[in-house]
Tab-separated table of C-alpha atoms in Angstrom:
chain	number	residue	atom	x	y	z
A	87	MET	CA	10.214	1.919	9.948
A	88	SER	CA	9.065	-0.717	12.376
A	89	SER	CA	5.490	-0.825	13.533
A	90	PRO	CA	3.967	-1.892	16.844
A	91	ALA	CA	3.051	-5.525	17.372
A	92	ARG	CA	0.105	-6.463	15.224
A	93	ILE	CA	-1.347	-9.328	17.258
A	94	CYS	CA	-4.847	-8.240	18.222
A	95	ILE	CA	-6.883	-9.697	21.095
A	96	ASP	CA	-10.600	-8.949	21.239
A	97	SER	CA	-12.173	-8.113	24.565
A	98	THR	CA	-15.699	-9.161	25.445
A	99	THR	CA	-16.066	-6.053	27.627
A	100	PRO	CA	-17.094	-3.038	25.549
A	101	ALA	CA	-14.738	-0.127	25.874
A	102	ALA	CA	-16.112	3.169	27.100
A	103	SER	CA	-16.316	5.822	24.419
A	104	VAL	CA	-16.349	9.574	24.862
A	105	GLU	CA	-17.765	11.767	22.139
A	106	MET	CA	-16.693	15.387	22.197
A	107	LYS	CA	-18.184	18.033	19.975
A	108	GLY	CA	-17.606	21.690	19.396
A	109	PRO	CA	-14.937	23.940	17.947
A	110	ALA	CA	-12.328	22.787	20.465
A	111	MET	CA	-12.185	19.427	18.668
A	112	GLU	CA	-11.585	20.944	15.229
A	113	PRO	CA	-7.867	21.312	14.483
A	114	LYS	CA	-7.066	24.681	12.969
A	115	PRO	CA	-5.603	24.171	9.496
A	116	VAL	CA	-2.290	25.723	8.525
A	117	SER	CA	-3.487	28.668	6.455
A	118	SER	CA	-0.971	28.325	3.608
A	119	VAL	CA	-1.629	24.591	3.261
A	120	ASP	CA	-5.372	25.113	3.464
A	121	ASN	CA	-5.217	27.801	0.783
A	122	ALA	CA	-3.125	25.602	-1.523
A	123	LEU	CA	-5.618	22.751	-1.157
A	124	HIS	CA	-8.455	25.195	-1.847
A	125	VAL	CA	-6.749	26.169	-5.112
A	126	LEU	CA	-6.523	22.503	-6.116
A	127	GLN	CA	-10.225	22.081	-5.374
A	128	LEU	CA	-10.991	24.969	-7.741
A	129	PHE	CA	-9.632	22.871	-10.596
A	130	LYS	CA	-12.558	20.473	-10.113
A	131	SER	CA	-14.972	23.022	-11.556
A	132	ARG	CA	-12.705	25.241	-13.646
A	133	ARG	CA	-10.418	24.342	-16.498
A	134	VAL	CA	-8.378	27.543	-16.133
A	135	LEU	CA	-7.479	29.703	-13.129
A	136	ARG	CA	-6.142	33.237	-13.058
A	137	VAL	CA	-4.468	35.044	-10.203
A	138	ALA	CA	-7.436	37.393	-9.777
A	139	ASP	CA	-9.867	34.446	-9.631
A	140	VAL	CA	-7.855	32.686	-6.937
A	141	ALA	CA	-7.473	35.883	-4.916
A	142	ASP	CA	-11.227	36.514	-5.003
A	143	ASP	CA	-12.166	32.924	-4.099
A	144	LEU	CA	-9.716	32.698	-1.210
A	145	GLY	CA	-10.159	36.275	-0.035
A	146	VAL	CA	-6.426	36.950	-0.152
A	147	ALA	CA	-4.202	39.514	-1.819
A	148	ARG	CA	-3.220	38.915	-5.419
A	149	SER	CA	0.413	38.640	-4.373
A	150	THR	CA	-0.526	35.785	-2.017
A	151	ALA	CA	-2.561	34.057	-4.724
A	152	HIS	CA	0.368	34.374	-7.124
A	153	ARG	CA	2.779	32.797	-4.606
A	154	LEU	CA	0.389	29.886	-4.074
A	155	LEU	CA	0.103	29.232	-7.802
A	156	VAL	CA	3.864	29.476	-8.314
A	157	ALA	CA	4.407	26.930	-5.519
A	158	LEU	CA	1.911	24.545	-7.140
A	159	VAL	CA	3.661	24.939	-10.500
A	160	GLN	CA	7.022	24.167	-8.912
A	161	ARG	CA	5.605	20.928	-7.490
A	162	GLY	CA	3.868	19.943	-10.719
A	163	PHE	CA	0.329	20.389	-9.390
A	164	ALA	CA	-0.333	23.287	-11.767
A	165	ALA	CA	1.084	24.537	-15.053
A	166	GLN	CA	1.071	27.959	-16.665
A	167	GLU	CA	-0.054	28.427	-20.247
A	168	PRO	CA	2.661	30.297	-22.166
A	169	VAL	CA	0.332	32.624	-24.093
A	170	THR	CA	-2.505	33.499	-21.700
A	171	ARG	CA	-0.378	33.048	-18.530
A	172	ALA	CA	-3.400	31.374	-16.959
A	173	TYR	CA	-2.977	28.297	-14.761
A	174	ILE	CA	-4.192	24.801	-15.615
A	175	PRO	CA	-3.993	21.432	-13.769
A	176	GLY	CA	-0.444	20.075	-13.731
A	177	PRO	CA	0.860	16.589	-14.543
A	178	GLU	CA	1.204	15.637	-10.884
A	179	LEU	CA	-2.562	15.882	-10.411
A	180	THR	CA	-3.073	13.527	-13.326
A	181	GLU	CA	-0.518	11.066	-11.964
A	182	ILE	CA	-2.140	11.033	-8.533
A	183	GLY	CA	-5.597	10.592	-10.022
A	184	LEU	CA	-4.491	7.709	-12.209
A	185	ALA	CA	-2.686	6.076	-9.284
A	186	VAL	CA	-5.797	6.249	-7.102
A	187	VAL	CA	-7.997	4.828	-9.868
A	188	ASP	CA	-5.514	2.015	-10.454
A	189	MET	CA	-5.394	1.158	-6.740
A	190	LEU	CA	-9.186	1.049	-6.539
A	191	ASP	CA	-9.310	-1.118	-9.652
A	192	VAL	CA	-6.745	-3.543	-8.222
A	193	ARG	CA	-8.673	-3.783	-4.958
A	194	GLY	CA	-11.888	-4.620	-6.772
A	195	ARG	CA	-10.321	-7.324	-8.930
A	196	ALA	CA	-8.428	-8.874	-6.025
A	197	ARG	CA	-11.371	-8.947	-3.629
A	198	PRO	CA	-12.744	-12.354	-4.752
A	199	PHE	CA	-9.343	-13.932	-4.071
A	200	MET	CA	-9.110	-12.258	-0.674
A	201	THR	CA	-12.603	-13.392	0.262
A	202	ALA	CA	-11.914	-16.986	-0.787
A	203	LEU	CA	-8.715	-17.080	1.275
A	204	ALA	CA	-10.401	-15.542	4.317
A	205	ASP	CA	-13.385	-17.903	4.112
A	206	GLU	CA	-11.259	-21.031	3.898
A	207	LEU	CA	-8.260	-20.230	6.096
A	208	HIS	CA	-9.900	-17.928	8.683
A	209	GLU	CA	-6.761	-15.811	8.985
A	210	THR	CA	-6.061	-12.182	8.109
A	211	VAL	CA	-5.733	-11.603	4.364
A	212	SER	CA	-4.035	-8.520	2.896
A	213	LEU	CA	-3.547	-7.015	-0.549
A	214	VAL	CA	-0.061	-5.655	-1.215
A	215	VAL	CA	1.489	-3.675	-4.068
A	216	LEU	CA	5.113	-2.794	-4.713
A	217	GLU	CA	6.282	0.816	-4.481
A	218	GLY	CA	9.969	0.822	-5.286
A	219	ALA	CA	11.697	-1.117	-2.521
A	220	ASN	CA	8.625	-0.858	-0.284
A	221	ALA	CA	5.375	-2.781	0.016
A	222	ARG	CA	2.124	-0.890	0.513
A	223	PHE	CA	-0.849	-2.635	2.143
A	224	LEU	CA	-3.950	-1.606	0.169
A	225	ASP	CA	-6.745	-3.695	1.656
A	226	ALA	CA	-7.411	-6.381	4.253
A	227	ILE	CA	-9.945	-8.830	5.643
A	228	GLU	CA	-9.278	-9.521	9.312
A	229	SER	CA	-9.436	-12.972	10.829
A	230	PRO	CA	-12.530	-13.772	12.922
A	231	HIS	CA	-10.329	-15.326	15.633
A	232	VAL	CA	-10.103	-13.554	18.977
A	233	VAL	CA	-6.304	-13.639	18.719
A	234	ARG	CA	-5.359	-12.547	15.224
A	235	VAL	CA	-3.029	-10.441	13.125
A	236	SER	CA	-4.674	-7.056	12.708
A	237	ALA	CA	-5.018	-5.254	9.383
A	238	ARG	CA	-2.101	-3.218	8.101
A	239	THR	CA	-4.100	-1.277	5.511
A	240	GLY	CA	-2.269	1.932	4.616
A	241	GLN	CA	1.071	0.836	6.028
A	242	VAL	CA	4.272	0.869	3.995
A	243	LEU	CA	7.034	-1.571	4.984
A	244	PRO	CA	10.321	-2.690	3.403
A	245	ALA	CA	9.405	-5.127	0.637
A	246	HIS	CA	12.145	-7.596	1.571
A	247	CYS	CA	10.717	-7.913	5.102
A	248	VAL	CA	7.180	-9.017	4.200
A	249	SER	CA	5.892	-11.996	2.242
A	250	GLY	CA	3.834	-9.910	-0.181
A	251	GLY	CA	6.774	-7.681	-0.977
A	252	LYS	CA	9.146	-10.586	-1.513
A	253	VAL	CA	6.868	-12.427	-3.916
A	254	LEU	CA	6.490	-9.243	-5.977
A	255	LEU	CA	10.249	-8.667	-5.968
A	256	SER	CA	10.681	-12.213	-7.279
A	257	ILE	CA	8.863	-11.218	-10.478
A	258	LEU	CA	11.426	-8.515	-11.239
A	259	SER	CA	14.682	-9.150	-13.073
A	260	ARG	CA	17.909	-9.373	-11.106
A	261	GLU	CA	18.966	-6.032	-12.591
A	262	ALA	CA	15.743	-4.364	-11.449
A	263	VAL	CA	16.108	-5.698	-7.901
A	264	ASP	CA	19.757	-4.665	-7.871
A	265	SER	CA	18.779	-1.099	-8.759
A	266	LEU	CA	16.236	-1.018	-5.917
A	267	TYR	CA	18.870	-2.162	-3.418
A	268	PRO	CA	22.149	-0.349	-4.207
A	269	ASP	CA	23.715	-1.287	-0.849
A	270	ASP	CA	24.796	-4.760	0.229
A	271	GLU	CA	23.366	-4.232	3.724
A	272	LEU	CA	19.566	-4.003	3.960
A	273	PRO	CA	17.434	-2.378	6.668
A	274	THR	CA	15.771	-4.849	9.025
A	275	LEU	CA	12.655	-4.877	11.188
A	276	THR	CA	13.491	-7.925	13.332
A	277	PRO	CA	16.518	-10.188	13.845
A	278	GLN	CA	14.899	-12.621	11.380
A	279	SER	CA	14.645	-10.047	8.558
A	280	ILE	CA	16.737	-10.516	5.429
A	281	SER	CA	19.740	-8.291	6.079
A	282	THR	CA	21.951	-8.557	2.981
A	283	LYS	CA	21.456	-8.372	-0.765
A	284	LYS	CA	23.010	-11.837	-1.104
A	285	GLN	CA	20.363	-13.294	1.224
A	286	LEU	CA	17.651	-11.477	-0.709
A	287	PHE	CA	18.714	-12.857	-4.090
A	288	GLN	CA	18.849	-16.365	-2.628
A	289	ALA	CA	15.357	-15.969	-1.150
A	290	LEU	CA	13.960	-14.643	-4.435
A	291	ASP	CA	15.389	-17.621	-6.336
A	292	GLU	CA	13.607	-19.969	-3.915
A	293	ILE	CA	10.333	-18.042	-4.273
A	294	ARG	CA	10.478	-18.271	-8.064
A	295	GLU	CA	11.062	-22.006	-7.781
A	296	ARG	CA	8.101	-22.794	-5.511
A	297	GLY	CA	5.680	-20.019	-6.547
A	298	TYR	CA	4.972	-18.454	-3.142
A	299	SER	CA	6.825	-16.550	-0.431
A	300	THR	CA	6.825	-16.888	3.337
A	301	ASN	CA	7.527	-14.673	6.328
A	302	GLU	CA	8.600	-16.137	9.646
A	303	LEU	CA	8.930	-13.330	12.221
A	304	GLU	CA	10.671	-11.173	9.593
A	305	SER	CA	8.430	-8.115	9.892
A	306	GLU	CA	7.436	-8.411	13.544
A	307	PRO	CA	7.549	-10.975	16.366
A	308	ASP	CA	4.910	-13.688	16.624
A	309	VAL	CA	3.628	-13.315	13.046
A	310	SER	CA	3.849	-15.891	10.251
A	311	ALA	CA	2.660	-15.253	6.700
A	312	ALA	CA	2.634	-16.543	3.137
A	313	ALA	CA	1.853	-14.819	-0.162
A	314	VAL	CA	1.344	-15.362	-3.869
A	315	ALA	CA	1.390	-12.759	-6.636
A	316	LEU	CA	-1.526	-11.875	-8.872
A	317	GLU	CA	-1.310	-10.379	-12.342
A	318	MET	CA	-4.630	-8.733	-13.154
A	319	ALA	CA	-5.062	-7.001	-16.500
A	320	GLY	CA	-1.512	-5.723	-16.385
A	321	SER	CA	-1.537	-4.774	-12.685
A	322	LEU	CA	0.619	-6.646	-10.192
A	323	ALA	CA	-0.335	-7.243	-6.587
A	324	ALA	CA	0.109	-9.903	-3.934
A	325	VAL	CA	-2.348	-11.547	-1.574
A	326	THR	CA	-0.946	-12.503	1.802
A	327	VAL	CA	-2.307	-14.594	4.643
A	328	ALA	CA	-0.931	-13.791	8.100
A	329	ALA	CA	-1.452	-15.637	11.369
A	330	PRO	CA	-0.033	-15.670	14.890
A	331	THR	CA	2.831	-18.126	15.324
A	332	SER	CA	0.695	-19.880	17.932
A	333	ARG	CA	-1.366	-21.225	15.015
A	334	VAL	CA	1.305	-21.245	12.296
A	335	PRO	CA	4.603	-21.931	14.088
A	336	MET	CA	8.002	-21.489	12.506
A	337	GLY	CA	8.612	-24.255	10.009
A	338	SER	CA	4.927	-24.458	9.042
A	339	THR	CA	4.714	-21.420	6.773
A	340	GLY	CA	5.528	-23.583	3.763
A	341	SER	CA	2.313	-25.528	4.296
A	342	LEU	CA	0.430	-22.239	4.570
A	343	GLY	CA	2.017	-21.083	1.317
A	344	VAL	CA	0.909	-24.245	-0.475
A	345	GLU	CA	-2.655	-23.703	0.749
A	346	VAL	CA	-2.672	-20.064	-0.369
A	347	GLN	CA	-1.336	-21.104	-3.761
A	348	ARG	CA	-3.962	-23.843	-4.104
A	349	ILE	CA	-6.923	-21.622	-3.221
A	350	VAL	CA	-5.836	-18.832	-5.557
A	351	ALA	CA	-5.125	-21.287	-8.379
A	352	ASN	CA	-8.550	-22.910	-8.009
A	353	LEU	CA	-10.290	-19.549	-8.205
A	354	ARG	CA	-8.125	-18.458	-11.105
A	355	ASN	CA	-9.099	-21.549	-13.075
A	356	GLY	CA	-12.695	-20.411	-12.824
A	357	ASP	CA	-11.778	-16.938	-14.082
A	358	GLY	CA	-9.367	-16.946	-16.984
A	359	SER	CA	-8.924	-13.177	-16.807
A	360	THR	CA	-6.588	-13.459	-13.839
A	361	THR	CA	-3.358	-15.408	-13.648
A	362	ILE	CA	-0.804	-16.143	-10.979
A	363	SER	CA	2.714	-14.894	-11.454
A	364	ALA	CA	5.607	-15.867	-9.223
């Protein structure tokens, strides 16, 4: 689950770029996958689909269209009406749509906090949400420094190995955390990562006490970070600030955490709709 080193160094020499056009650059889609996605797109304009409709739109045999629809039903992306036997959008499509809307909403509400942190601290700021025992990086503002921690947007890492994940875990009850980590031994990304459930519970107690979390080389070498949690209209997320250890050496992440906490608290006081949770 580890990722390559995230320290980024800008070059003043522009890199050469090669633009290639033509059919050779277009990857050929897997026909069955492409057809299934085409069926899902049909739901955008039609409330109900029938086997004959799908076969005509895709230019395939009715038996092929039927197999595609059955596969979508099995995965929850479609459902079959008991009386008409026609196909309608399934619950999984609704869940995905709601999840995307919620993520976009969280990003919009968190952006003022991210901007304030980036403007004052000049380090890379990320927005993190919890997905089970993992932390997903939703958004980022990269540091203007030549040497900086690059954005992790889109990455998913073990929550106990990153500051944003740990501060969100600290909000959960002990029972909830215990259910996320059934084993005493935890996966690690570096030698500094939390490696046991006992260590994790101790770290979460400390985070609850001080109101922020830190990361000293726990997710990758040469990276320090600190995070606080945000509760925004019922949605939970964390804002993290990450810097190379050359600027925030080991032992100094606590000071970074205090600064992150201060900046977020000051902005929160000007906007009563958002509160800090830790």
